[in-house]
Amino acid sequence: MPIIFFFLLFFSVHSQEDTPIARFRRYLQFNTAHPNPNYADPISFLVSQANSIGLQSQTLELTPSKPVLLLTWPASDPSLHSVLFNSHLDSVPAEPSKWSHPPFAATLTPDGKIYARGAQDDKCIAMQYLEAIRNLKARGFIPLRTVHISYVPDEEIGGFDGSAKFVTSREFEDLNVGFVLDEGQASTGDEFRVFYADRSPWGLKIKASGAPGHGSRMYDNGAMENLMKSVEVITKFRESQFDVIKAGEAMNSEVVSVNPVYLKAGIPSPSGFVMNVQPSEAEAGFDLRLPPTVDPDLIKRRIAEEWGPARRNMTYEIIEKGPIRDYMGRPLMTVTNNSNPWWPVFKQAIEAVGGKLSRPEILASTTDARFMRERGIPTLGFSPMTNTPILLHDHNEFLKDTVYLRGIEVYESIISSLSSFKGKSH
Ligand SMILES: [Zn+2]
């Protein structure tokens, strides 16, 4: 009993302290989960943090009640391209009954794990940026290039009212951004992961129609038969992509994924479905993810000729969820060699604090980085978490205090290096 009491006292006292961990936990306690994210309170908190370390702040209301917070650390040479550090305010929902700790309590366990929805995705980087600047300022560091931090809404639901509008705003234009760091993902090993592209998501609906008929009749070109032929063709394509992964020749994110997500057919009846009528319509839906190395026009042709061909009485609809090429028509990829002047600066900044980067990757899913890349701005995805299980969107998402604190140190090096970069930036 006395031991438990001691722990309770110890943790309640600590949660009220003004330490980096206490501030991180306070930020995690705002419930910004969809479908009703609280954006106002975390923004007030971030503004008060920014004020306490002397950063400028402005809130942009590009969509009503979906604010973008922008913090700025002005440069000694404002004519140079600035650097932008982005994170999103929102998170996916959590099912509290499936968690060992309440998802918005930010419980710190005796072994140093901080449990919260958003601990990895991506509230850690949101606060690490600020802590790094706090420490750099305390050391008297003055940036040559302006440093901006943006906190955007709605990333988890596509970013269309968040980053997509932000990067096309007048205010964004005025920032004169030369390089962006956005969120990445945890690494289970000792090396930090870095992402130079996202896959582009497509929704594909294919519909077949044909003459209806008695369930007993065999005839050609029924809707179900035509749809099932397409499903077979798509399944074969899926296998060809999956085989490459299984053989270890590509990573998950480097192939085109296509996964069935719904099938819709049949004539409903009170007992389920009418069993003796072949229906005149049938439909299927697929989730597709295209790496930037793939030509989207080739996939479109494949869909038109093989997956939903008019010759089989089929129609299709492709729902493109976001950009796939930049304003110059180039794939949305950031160069990770020395022809991108920011790359060696970023890499050396990590090595300077004893860190190592693993081979740059394409992200299997999507982030707001695609909207910055669409503008032609080099953008990398990076979240400094090593030796950490990948728990984004999962139950019991947590981050260890030591990993979080190490991340602050990494950003001190990154922010000071990028903002001191004297070379030609494009
Ligand atoms: Zn995220």
Coordinates of C-alpha atoms and ligand atoms in Angstrom, one line a residue:
M1 CA 0.0 0.0 0.0
P2 CA 2.6 2.6 0.9
I3 CA 4.6 1.7 -2.3
I4 CA 1.5 2.4 -4.4
F5 CA 0.9 5.6 -2.6
F6 CA 4.4 6.6 -3.3
F7 CA 4.1 6.0 -7.0
L8 CA 0.8 7.9 -7.2
L9 CA 2.4 10.8 -5.4
F10 CA 5.5 10.6 -7.6
F11 CA 3.6 10.6 -10.9
S12 CA 1.1 13.3 -9.9
V13 CA 3.8 15.6 -8.8
H14 CA 5.8 15.0 -12.0
S15 CA 2.8 15.6 -14.3
Q16 CA 2.6 19.1 -12.9
E17 CA 6.2 19.9 -13.4
D18 CA 7.3 22.0 -16.3
T19 CA 9.7 19.6 -17.9
P20 CA 9.9 18.4 -21.6
I21 CA 8.1 15.2 -20.7
A22 CA 5.4 17.0 -18.7
R23 CA 4.8 19.4 -21.6
F24 CA 4.7 16.5 -24.1
R25 CA 2.1 14.8 -21.9
R26 CA 0.0 17.9 -21.7
Y27 CA -0.1 18.2 -25.4
L28 CA -1.1 14.5 -25.7
Q29 CA -4.0 15.0 -23.4
F30 CA -5.9 17.1 -25.9
N31 CA -8.4 14.9 -27.7
T32 CA -7.9 15.7 -31.3
A33 CA -9.3 12.4 -32.6
H34 CA -11.7 12.3 -35.5
P35 CA -14.6 12.7 -36.0
N36 CA -14.7 15.7 -33.6
P37 CA -11.1 16.8 -33.1
N38 CA -10.5 19.6 -30.6
Y39 CA -8.3 22.0 -32.5
A40 CA -8.8 25.2 -30.4
D41 CA -7.3 24.0 -27.1
P42 CA -4.1 22.5 -28.4
I43 CA -3.5 25.6 -30.5
S44 CA -3.9 27.8 -27.4
F45 CA -1.4 25.6 -25.6
L46 CA 1.1 25.7 -28.5
V47 CA 0.8 29.5 -28.8
S48 CA 1.5 29.8 -25.1
Q49 CA 4.6 27.5 -25.6
A50 CA 5.7 29.6 -28.6
N51 CA 5.3 32.8 -26.5
S52 CA 7.4 31.4 -23.7
I53 CA 10.3 30.8 -26.1
G54 CA 9.9 33.9 -28.1
L55 CA 8.5 32.6 -31.4
Q56 CA 6.0 34.6 -33.5
S57 CA 2.7 33.0 -34.1
Q58 CA -0.3 33.3 -36.4
T59 CA -3.4 31.3 -36.9
L60 CA -4.8 30.9 -40.4
E61 CA -8.4 30.0 -40.8
L62 CA -8.4 28.7 -44.4
T63 CA -11.4 26.5 -43.6
P64 CA -13.8 27.6 -40.9
S65 CA -13.0 25.9 -37.6
K66 CA -10.1 24.1 -39.1
P67 CA -7.2 26.3 -38.1
V68 CA -3.5 26.1 -39.2
L69 CA -1.1 27.4 -36.6
L70 CA 2.2 28.8 -38.0
L71 CA 5.1 29.6 -35.7
T72 CA 8.2 31.5 -36.9
W73 CA 11.7 32.0 -35.7
P74 CA 13.0 34.9 -37.9
A75 CA 16.4 34.6 -39.6
S76 CA 19.4 36.9 -39.6
D77 CA 19.1 36.7 -43.4
P78 CA 15.4 36.7 -44.4
S79 CA 16.2 36.8 -48.1
L80 CA 17.3 33.1 -48.0
H81 CA 14.8 30.2 -48.5
S82 CA 13.3 29.2 -45.1
V83 CA 12.9 25.7 -43.7
L84 CA 9.5 24.4 -42.6
F85 CA 8.8 21.7 -40.0
N86 CA 5.3 20.4 -40.3
S87 CA 3.1 18.2 -38.1
H88 CA -0.6 17.5 -37.9
L89 CA -2.9 18.4 -35.0
D90 CA -5.4 15.6 -35.5
S91 CA -5.3 11.9 -34.8
V92 CA -7.3 8.8 -35.6
P93 CA -9.9 7.6 -33.1
A94 CA -9.0 5.2 -30.3
E95 CA -11.1 2.5 -28.7
P96 CA -10.5 3.0 -25.0
S97 CA -11.8 -0.4 -24.0
K98 CA -9.0 -2.0 -26.0
W99 CA -6.2 0.1 -24.4
S100 CA -4.4 -0.7 -21.2
H101 CA -4.4 3.0 -20.3
P102 CA -6.9 5.7 -21.3
P103 CA -5.8 7.0 -24.8
F104 CA -5.9 10.7 -23.8
A105 CA -4.5 10.4 -20.3
A106 CA -0.9 10.2 -21.5
T107 CA -0.1 7.8 -18.7
L108 CA 3.6 7.6 -17.9
T109 CA 4.4 4.1 -16.6
P110 CA 7.4 3.3 -14.3
D111 CA 9.3 1.9 -17.2
G112 CA 9.1 5.2 -19.0
K113 CA 6.4 4.5 -21.6
I114 CA 4.0 7.3 -22.4
Y115 CA 0.7 5.8 -23.6
A116 CA -1.5 8.1 -25.8
R117 CA -3.2 8.3 -29.1
G118 CA -0.8 10.4 -31.1
A119 CA 2.3 9.6 -29.0
Q120 CA 4.0 8.4 -32.3
D121 CA 1.6 9.9 -34.9
D122 CA 2.6 12.6 -34.7
K123 CA 2.4 14.7 -31.5
C124 CA 5.9 13.7 -30.6
I125 CA 7.5 15.8 -33.4
A126 CA 5.1 18.6 -32.8
M127 CA 6.6 19.2 -29.3
Q128 CA 10.1 18.1 -30.2
Y129 CA 10.4 20.9 -32.7
L130 CA 9.6 23.4 -29.9
E131 CA 11.8 21.8 -27.3
A132 CA 14.7 21.8 -29.8
I133 CA 14.2 25.5 -30.5
R134 CA 13.9 26.2 -26.7
N135 CA 17.3 24.6 -26.2
L136 CA 19.0 26.3 -29.2
K137 CA 17.7 29.7 -28.0
A138 CA 19.0 29.0 -24.5
R139 CA 22.5 28.4 -26.1
G140 CA 22.3 31.7 -28.0
F141 CA 21.9 30.1 -31.4
I142 CA 20.8 32.5 -34.2
P143 CA 19.4 31.0 -37.4
L144 CA 20.7 32.3 -40.7
R145 CA 17.5 31.0 -42.5
T146 CA 14.0 31.5 -41.0
V147 CA 12.6 28.5 -39.3
H148 CA 8.8 27.9 -39.5
I149 CA 6.7 25.3 -37.8
S150 CA 3.2 24.5 -39.0
Y151 CA 0.5 22.6 -37.2
V152 CA -2.2 21.6 -39.6
P153 CA -5.7 20.0 -39.2
D154 CA -7.3 17.0 -40.9
E155 CA -4.2 15.1 -42.1
E156 CA -5.8 11.8 -41.0
I157 CA -8.8 12.4 -43.3
G158 CA -6.8 13.4 -46.4
G159 CA -5.5 16.9 -45.6
F160 CA -7.7 18.5 -48.2
D161 CA -8.9 21.2 -45.8
G162 CA -5.5 21.3 -44.1
S163 CA -2.2 21.1 -45.8
A164 CA -3.7 21.1 -49.3
K165 CA -5.2 24.5 -48.7
F166 CA -2.2 25.7 -46.7
V167 CA 0.4 25.1 -49.4
T168 CA -1.7 27.0 -52.0
S169 CA -2.3 30.0 -49.7
R170 CA -0.9 33.4 -50.1
E171 CA 0.5 33.1 -46.6
F172 CA 2.5 30.0 -47.6
E173 CA 3.9 31.7 -50.7
D174 CA 5.2 34.4 -48.4
L175 CA 7.1 31.9 -46.3
N176 CA 9.5 31.3 -49.2
V177 CA 10.0 27.7 -48.1
G178 CA 13.1 25.9 -49.5
F179 CA 12.9 22.6 -47.6
V180 CA 10.3 20.8 -45.5
L181 CA 10.5 18.1 -42.9
D182 CA 7.2 16.3 -42.2
E183 CA 6.4 13.2 -40.2
G184 CA 7.9 9.8 -40.7
Q185 CA 7.6 6.5 -38.8
A186 CA 9.1 4.6 -36.0
S187 CA 12.0 2.3 -36.6
T188 CA 12.3 -1.0 -34.8
G189 CA 16.1 -1.0 -35.1
D190 CA 18.9 1.4 -34.3
E191 CA 18.7 3.4 -37.5
F192 CA 16.4 6.3 -38.2
R193 CA 14.0 5.9 -41.1
V194 CA 13.6 8.6 -43.7
F195 CA 10.9 8.8 -46.4
Y196 CA 11.4 10.5 -49.8
A197 CA 7.9 9.8 -51.3
D198 CA 4.4 8.6 -50.4
R199 CA 2.3 6.2 -52.4
S200 CA -0.7 7.8 -54.0
P201 CA -4.1 6.3 -53.1
W202 CA -6.8 5.6 -55.6
G203 CA -10.2 4.2 -55.1
L204 CA -11.4 2.1 -58.0
K205 CA -15.0 1.1 -58.5
I206 CA -15.8 -1.4 -61.3
K207 CA -19.4 -2.1 -62.4
A208 CA -20.8 -4.8 -64.6
S209 CA -24.2 -5.0 -66.2
G210 CA -25.9 -7.6 -68.3
A211 CA -29.2 -9.3 -69.0
P212 CA -30.8 -10.8 -65.9
G213 CA -31.8 -14.4 -66.2
H214 CA -33.3 -17.4 -64.4
G215 CA -30.9 -18.9 -61.9
S216 CA -31.0 -22.1 -63.8
R217 CA -29.8 -20.7 -67.2
M218 CA -26.3 -20.8 -68.6
Y219 CA -25.7 -17.8 -70.9
D220 CA -22.8 -15.4 -71.8
N221 CA -22.2 -11.9 -70.6
G222 CA -24.2 -11.9 -67.3
A223 CA -23.2 -9.1 -64.9
M224 CA -21.8 -11.5 -62.3
E225 CA -19.8 -13.4 -64.8
N226 CA -18.3 -10.3 -66.2
L227 CA -17.5 -8.9 -62.8
M228 CA -15.9 -12.1 -61.7
K229 CA -13.7 -12.2 -64.8
S230 CA -12.4 -8.8 -63.8
V231 CA -11.9 -9.9 -60.2
E232 CA -9.8 -12.8 -61.5
V233 CA -7.6 -10.5 -63.7
I234 CA -7.1 -8.1 -60.8
T235 CA -6.3 -10.9 -58.4
K236 CA -3.6 -12.1 -60.8
F237 CA -2.1 -8.6 -61.0
R238 CA -2.2 -8.4 -57.2
E239 CA -0.3 -11.7 -56.9
S240 CA 2.3 -10.5 -59.4
Q241 CA 3.0 -7.5 -57.1
F242 CA 2.8 -9.5 -53.9
D243 CA 5.2 -12.1 -55.2
V244 CA 7.9 -9.5 -55.6
I245 CA 7.6 -8.5 -51.9
K246 CA 7.5 -12.2 -50.8
A247 CA 10.7 -12.8 -52.8
G248 CA 12.3 -9.9 -50.9
E249 CA 12.9 -8.0 -54.2
A250 CA 11.0 -4.9 -53.1
M251 CA 9.5 -3.4 -50.1
N252 CA 5.8 -3.2 -49.5
S253 CA 5.7 0.4 -50.4
E254 CA 7.6 0.0 -53.7
V255 CA 4.9 -2.0 -55.6
V256 CA 1.3 -1.2 -56.7
S257 CA -1.0 -2.6 -54.1
V258 CA -4.6 -3.4 -55.0
N259 CA -6.9 -4.9 -52.4
P260 CA -10.6 -5.6 -52.8
V261 CA -12.7 -3.6 -50.2
Y262 CA -16.3 -4.4 -51.2
L263 CA -18.5 -6.5 -53.4
K264 CA -22.0 -5.5 -54.2
A265 CA -24.5 -7.7 -56.1
G266 CA -27.7 -9.7 -55.8
I267 CA -31.3 -8.9 -55.3
P268 CA -32.3 -8.5 -51.6
S269 CA -35.2 -10.5 -50.3
P270 CA -36.7 -10.8 -46.8
S271 CA -34.7 -14.0 -46.2
G272 CA -31.4 -12.6 -47.6
F273 CA -31.0 -12.7 -51.3
V274 CA -33.1 -14.0 -54.2
M275 CA -31.5 -17.2 -55.1
N276 CA -33.0 -18.1 -58.5
V277 CA -32.3 -14.8 -60.4
Q278 CA -29.0 -13.8 -61.9
P279 CA -28.7 -10.1 -61.2
S280 CA -28.4 -7.4 -64.0
E281 CA -25.8 -5.4 -62.0
A282 CA -22.7 -6.2 -60.0
E283 CA -20.0 -4.0 -58.5
A284 CA -16.7 -4.2 -56.7
G285 CA -14.4 -1.7 -55.0
F286 CA -10.6 -1.7 -54.7
D287 CA -8.0 0.3 -52.8
L288 CA -5.0 1.0 -55.0
R289 CA -1.7 2.5 -53.9
L290 CA 0.7 3.7 -56.6
P291 CA 4.4 4.3 -55.8
P292 CA 5.8 7.4 -57.6
T293 CA 8.0 5.2 -59.7
V294 CA 5.0 3.8 -61.6
D295 CA 3.4 5.6 -64.5
P296 CA -0.2 6.3 -63.6
D297 CA -1.2 6.4 -67.2
L298 CA -0.1 2.7 -67.6
I299 CA -2.3 1.7 -64.7
K300 CA -5.2 3.7 -66.2
R301 CA -4.8 1.9 -69.5
R302 CA -4.7 -1.5 -67.7
I303 CA -8.0 -0.6 -65.9
A304 CA -9.6 0.5 -69.1
E305 CA -8.5 -2.5 -71.2
E306 CA -8.5 -5.3 -68.6
W307 CA -10.1 -4.5 -65.3
G308 CA -13.3 -2.7 -66.4
P309 CA -13.4 -3.1 -70.2
A310 CA -16.4 -1.8 -72.1
R311 CA -16.3 -5.1 -74.2
R312 CA -17.5 -6.9 -71.1
N313 CA -20.3 -4.4 -70.5
M314 CA -18.3 -2.8 -67.7
T315 CA -17.8 0.8 -66.5
Y316 CA -15.3 2.0 -63.9
E317 CA -14.6 5.0 -61.8
I318 CA -11.2 6.0 -60.5
I319 CA -11.2 8.3 -57.4
E320 CA -7.8 9.9 -57.2
K321 CA -7.2 10.9 -53.6
G322 CA -4.6 13.6 -53.9
P323 CA -1.8 14.6 -56.3
I324 CA 0.3 12.1 -58.1
R325 CA 2.6 14.5 -60.1
D326 CA 4.0 17.9 -59.2
Y327 CA 3.2 21.2 -61.0
M328 CA 5.9 20.4 -63.5
G329 CA 4.5 16.9 -64.2
R330 CA 7.3 15.2 -62.3
P331 CA 6.8 12.2 -59.9
L332 CA 6.4 13.3 -56.3
M333 CA 9.8 12.2 -55.1
T334 CA 12.4 14.1 -53.1
V335 CA 16.0 13.4 -54.2
T336 CA 18.1 11.7 -51.6
N337 CA 21.6 12.2 -53.0
N338 CA 24.0 15.2 -53.2
S339 CA 22.2 16.7 -56.2
N340 CA 19.6 17.8 -53.6
P341 CA 21.7 20.4 -51.6
W342 CA 19.6 19.9 -48.5
W343 CA 20.2 16.1 -48.4
P344 CA 23.8 16.1 -47.2
V345 CA 23.0 18.8 -44.6
F346 CA 20.2 16.7 -43.2
K347 CA 22.2 13.5 -43.2
Q348 CA 25.2 15.1 -41.6
A349 CA 23.1 16.7 -38.9
I350 CA 21.9 13.2 -37.8
E351 CA 25.4 11.8 -37.9
A352 CA 26.7 14.7 -35.9
V353 CA 24.7 13.5 -32.9
G354 CA 25.7 9.8 -33.4
G355 CA 22.6 8.8 -35.4
K356 CA 22.5 6.7 -38.6
L357 CA 19.9 6.8 -41.4
S358 CA 18.6 3.6 -43.0
R359 CA 18.1 3.4 -46.7
P360 CA 15.6 6.1 -47.8
E361 CA 12.1 4.6 -48.3
I362 CA 8.8 5.3 -50.0
L363 CA 6.0 5.5 -47.4
A364 CA 3.3 2.8 -47.9
S365 CA 0.5 5.1 -46.9
T366 CA 0.2 8.9 -47.3
T367 CA 1.1 12.1 -45.4
D368 CA 0.8 15.8 -46.0
A369 CA 4.3 15.7 -47.5
R370 CA 2.7 15.0 -50.9
F371 CA 1.2 18.5 -51.0
M372 CA 4.5 20.1 -50.4
R373 CA 6.2 17.9 -53.0
E374 CA 3.4 18.9 -55.4
R375 CA 4.6 22.5 -55.1
G376 CA 8.1 21.3 -56.1
I377 CA 9.5 21.7 -52.6
P378 CA 12.0 19.0 -51.4
T379 CA 10.3 17.3 -48.5
L380 CA 11.4 14.4 -46.3
G381 CA 9.3 12.4 -43.8
F382 CA 11.2 11.9 -40.6
S383 CA 10.2 11.1 -37.0
P384 CA 13.2 10.3 -34.7
M385 CA 12.1 7.1 -33.1
T386 CA 14.5 4.2 -33.0
N387 CA 14.1 0.8 -31.2
T388 CA 10.3 1.5 -31.0
P389 CA 7.5 -0.8 -32.2
I390 CA 5.4 0.7 -35.0
L391 CA 2.1 1.5 -33.3
L392 CA 0.6 4.3 -35.3
H393 CA -3.2 3.9 -35.5
D394 CA -2.9 0.8 -33.2
H395 CA -4.1 0.1 -29.7
N396 CA -1.8 1.1 -26.9
E397 CA 0.3 3.5 -29.0
F398 CA 3.2 4.6 -26.8
L399 CA 6.6 6.3 -26.9
K400 CA 9.4 5.9 -24.4
D401 CA 10.5 9.0 -22.6
T402 CA 14.2 8.3 -23.4
V403 CA 13.4 8.0 -27.1
Y404 CA 11.4 11.2 -27.0
L405 CA 14.2 13.1 -25.3
R406 CA 16.8 11.8 -27.7
G407 CA 14.6 13.0 -30.5
I408 CA 14.8 16.6 -29.2
E409 CA 18.6 16.3 -29.3
V410 CA 18.4 15.1 -32.9
Y411 CA 16.1 18.0 -33.9
E412 CA 18.5 20.5 -32.3
S413 CA 21.2 19.3 -34.7
I414 CA 18.8 19.2 -37.7
I415 CA 17.3 22.6 -37.0
S416 CA 20.6 24.3 -36.4
S417 CA 22.2 22.7 -39.4
L418 CA 19.4 23.4 -41.9
S419 CA 18.9 26.9 -40.7
S420 CA 22.7 27.6 -40.9
F421 CA 23.0 26.2 -44.5
K422 CA 24.8 28.8 -46.5
G423 CA 24.9 27.0 -49.9
K424 CA 22.6 27.5 -52.9
S425 CA 19.4 25.8 -51.9
H426 CA 17.8 25.0 -55.2
Ligands
ZN1 ZN 0.6 11.1 -39.0

